[in-house]
Short mmCIF file of C-alpha atoms and ligand atoms in Angstrom, two decimals:
data_model
loop_
_atom_site.label_atom_id
_atom_site.label_comp_id
_atom_site.label_asym_id
_atom_site.label_seq_id
_atom_site.Cartn_x
_atom_site.Cartn_y
_atom_site.Cartn_z
CA MET A 1 0.26 -0.09 -0.06
CA LYS A 2 1.17 3.10 -0.73
CA ILE A 3 0.82 6.25 1.88
CA LEU A 4 1.28 10.24 0.92
CA PHE A 5 1.36 12.84 3.47
CA VAL A 6 0.60 16.15 2.39
CA CYS A 7 1.19 19.64 4.17
CA LEU A 8 1.75 23.24 3.16
CA GLY A 9 5.52 24.19 1.52
CA ASN A 10 6.46 19.50 2.85
CA ILE A 11 9.77 21.46 5.15
CA CYS A 12 7.59 20.35 8.97
CA ARG A 13 3.99 18.46 8.84
CA SER A 14 4.33 15.78 5.75
CA PRO A 15 7.53 15.10 6.31
CA LEU A 16 7.15 13.84 9.63
CA ALA A 17 4.58 12.76 9.40
CA GLU A 18 6.08 10.22 6.33
CA GLY A 19 8.51 9.60 9.12
CA LEU A 20 6.99 8.44 11.85
CA PHE A 21 4.71 6.48 9.65
CA GLN A 22 7.68 4.21 8.46
CA TRP A 23 9.25 4.07 11.55
CA HIS A 24 5.55 2.70 13.26
CA ALA A 25 5.93 0.19 10.58
CA GLN A 26 8.79 -0.91 11.43
CA GLN A 27 8.78 -1.22 14.81
CA GLN A 28 5.12 -3.78 13.89
CA GLY A 29 7.51 -5.31 11.20
CA LEU A 30 4.95 -4.17 8.75
CA ALA A 31 7.26 -2.55 6.74
CA ASP A 32 7.47 -4.10 3.68
CA ARG A 33 3.31 -3.70 3.09
CA PHE A 34 3.34 0.50 3.00
CA THR A 35 5.65 2.53 1.11
CA VAL A 36 5.80 6.62 2.23
CA ASP A 37 6.65 8.84 0.40
CA SER A 38 5.46 13.27 1.60
CA CYS A 39 4.77 16.34 -1.03
CA GLY A 40 3.82 19.96 -0.45
CA THR A 41 0.69 22.53 -1.92
CA ASN A 42 3.20 25.32 -3.03
CA GLY A 43 5.92 23.97 -3.79
CA LEU A 44 8.25 26.89 -2.16
CA HIS A 45 11.00 24.65 -1.34
CA ASN A 46 11.55 22.20 -3.10
CA GLY A 47 14.21 19.60 -2.95
CA GLU A 48 15.00 21.09 0.78
CA LEU A 49 15.81 19.36 3.66
CA PRO A 50 12.75 19.70 6.39
CA ASP A 51 12.75 22.49 8.14
CA THR A 52 16.06 22.72 11.11
CA ARG A 53 13.91 23.34 12.99
CA THR A 54 11.63 20.40 12.19
CA ARG A 55 14.67 17.65 11.73
CA LYS A 56 16.38 18.86 15.69
CA ASN A 57 12.80 17.85 17.48
CA ALA A 58 12.09 15.08 15.12
CA LEU A 59 15.83 13.88 16.26
CA SER A 60 15.18 14.46 20.08
CA HIS A 61 13.27 11.67 19.69
CA GLY A 62 15.62 9.93 17.96
CA LEU A 63 14.05 10.00 14.39
CA GLN A 64 16.38 11.12 11.92
CA LEU A 65 14.63 13.19 8.71
CA GLU A 66 16.33 12.80 5.24
CA HIS A 67 13.25 13.47 2.73
CA ARG A 68 13.52 16.34 -0.01
CA SER A 69 10.14 18.45 -0.46
CA ARG A 70 8.73 18.11 -3.54
CA GLN A 71 5.32 19.59 -4.74
CA ILE A 72 2.31 17.26 -5.50
CA GLN A 73 2.02 15.80 -8.92
CA GLN A 74 -0.81 14.46 -11.00
CA GLN A 75 0.76 11.19 -10.56
CA ASP A 76 0.85 11.25 -7.19
CA PHE A 77 -3.35 10.53 -7.78
CA ALA A 78 -2.74 7.61 -9.58
CA GLU A 79 0.16 6.35 -8.10
CA PHE A 80 -1.28 5.66 -4.38
CA ASP A 81 -3.18 4.51 -2.78
CA ARG A 82 -4.21 6.60 -0.18
CA ILE A 83 -3.38 10.69 0.68
CA LEU A 84 -3.69 11.78 3.79
CA VAL A 85 -3.08 15.66 3.97
CA MET A 86 -2.87 17.78 7.01
CA ASP A 87 -5.03 21.15 7.03
CA GLU A 88 -8.50 21.69 5.90
CA GLN A 89 -7.03 24.48 3.29
CA ASN A 90 -4.44 22.07 1.75
CA VAL A 91 -7.24 19.37 1.39
CA THR A 92 -9.50 22.00 -0.64
CA THR A 93 -6.21 22.72 -2.49
CA VAL A 94 -5.41 18.56 -3.06
CA LYS A 95 -9.07 17.97 -3.80
CA ASN A 96 -9.12 20.94 -6.61
CA LEU A 97 -6.30 18.83 -8.22
CA CYS A 98 -7.33 15.47 -8.25
CA PRO A 99 -9.43 13.60 -11.05
CA GLU A 100 -13.25 13.00 -9.59
CA ALA A 101 -12.24 9.23 -9.40
CA PHE A 102 -9.24 9.55 -7.46
CA ARG A 103 -10.93 11.79 -3.96
CA TYR A 104 -11.64 8.49 -2.49
CA LYS A 105 -7.97 8.10 -1.86
CA ILE A 106 -7.74 11.81 0.64
CA HIS A 107 -8.35 11.94 4.03
CA LYS A 108 -6.97 14.33 6.68
CA MET A 109 -4.44 13.24 8.69
CA ARG A 110 -6.43 13.83 12.10
CA GLU A 111 -9.92 12.03 10.89
CA LEU A 112 -8.40 9.15 13.23
CA ASP A 113 -7.20 11.28 16.41
CA PRO A 114 -9.15 9.76 18.75
CA ILE A 115 -8.57 13.56 20.67
CA ALA A 116 -9.19 16.14 17.93
CA PRO A 117 -11.02 14.13 15.25
CA HIS A 118 -11.13 16.02 12.10
CA ALA A 119 -9.09 18.48 13.26
CA ASP A 120 -6.23 20.13 11.99
CA VAL A 121 -2.47 19.50 12.73
CA GLN A 122 -1.41 23.12 13.13
CA ASP A 123 1.27 24.46 11.03
CA PRO A 124 4.13 25.16 13.60
CA TRP A 125 5.99 27.11 10.97
CA TYR A 126 5.64 30.88 11.88
CA GLY A 127 5.60 29.71 16.12
CA GLY A 128 7.97 29.02 18.76
CA GLU A 129 10.18 25.26 19.10
CA GLU A 130 6.92 24.05 21.48
CA GLY A 131 4.45 23.67 18.16
CA PHE A 132 7.04 21.64 16.45
CA GLU A 133 6.52 18.82 19.62
CA THR A 134 2.68 19.94 20.13
CA THR A 135 2.58 18.12 15.89
CA PHE A 136 5.10 16.02 16.86
CA GLN A 137 3.30 13.84 19.95
CA THR A 138 -0.32 14.84 17.68
CA LEU A 139 1.68 12.94 13.86
CA ASP A 140 2.73 10.30 16.45
CA ARG A 141 -0.55 9.10 17.10
CA CYS A 142 -1.67 9.95 13.91
CA ALA A 143 0.57 7.86 12.70
CA LYS A 144 0.09 4.74 14.65
CA ALA A 145 -3.90 5.38 14.80
CA TRP A 146 -3.79 4.92 10.40
CA LEU A 147 -0.94 2.30 10.83
CA PHE A 148 -3.22 0.01 12.74
CA HIS A 149 -6.75 1.03 10.07
CA LEU A 150 -4.77 -0.19 7.72
CA VAL A 151 -4.45 -2.87 8.72
CA SER A 152 -7.36 -3.41 10.66
CA ASN A 153 -8.67 -2.90 7.79
CA VAL A 154 -9.54 -6.11 5.27
CA ASP A 155 -12.12 -3.61 3.04
CA ASN A 156 -10.17 -0.41 3.78
P1 LIG B 201 4.65 22.46 6.03
O1 LIG B 201 5.11 23.86 7.20
O2 LIG B 201 3.30 23.32 5.58
O3 LIG B 201 4.21 22.16 8.08
O4 LIG B 201 6.33 22.06 5.43
C1 LIG B 201 5.07 25.31 6.00
C2 LIG B 201 6.56 25.47 5.65
C3 LIG B 201 6.72 26.94 5.37
C4 LIG B 201 5.83 27.09 4.21
C5 LIG B 201 4.85 26.76 4.28
C6 LIG B 201 4.25 25.91 5.09
N1 LIG B 201 5.87 28.76 3.60
O5 LIG B 201 4.90 28.96 2.45
O6 LIG B 201 7.23 28.68 3.31
#
């Protein structure tokens, strides 16, 4: 199964979501069942590593992020089985780009969050260090929830 994580710039939220999902899949011995990637809707940071603050925070939890930012492209909609998007603004952008036949693949990252189902994953870009830790905790929880959901549902 191929999972694509999407945010605005692909340097804070979605590369972390990708890394956390991959990490949990490895921990559960499920890594061979998933291919993960991430991208942004705006392309402003194409080719860049994740934001220094995101990488520092992830590393403090033992997670090294090496993804290079890229913009979403048309072939992603056919290629990926699930497209997990960080917030409502980007859901709108992604839905507008996506052919109707593939729109069912698009979900919000926090759809399965027991704490705040369907909430946005807030963009930590403009705030302080604590925002990056909150983002980490939110994405860690949701990555685990999605992994559990995707491996538990035969008909997913
Ligand atoms: P992200 O955060 O969408 O979580 O990667 C952002 C980082 C940079 C910008 C926007 C969002 N930017 O426009 O520069």
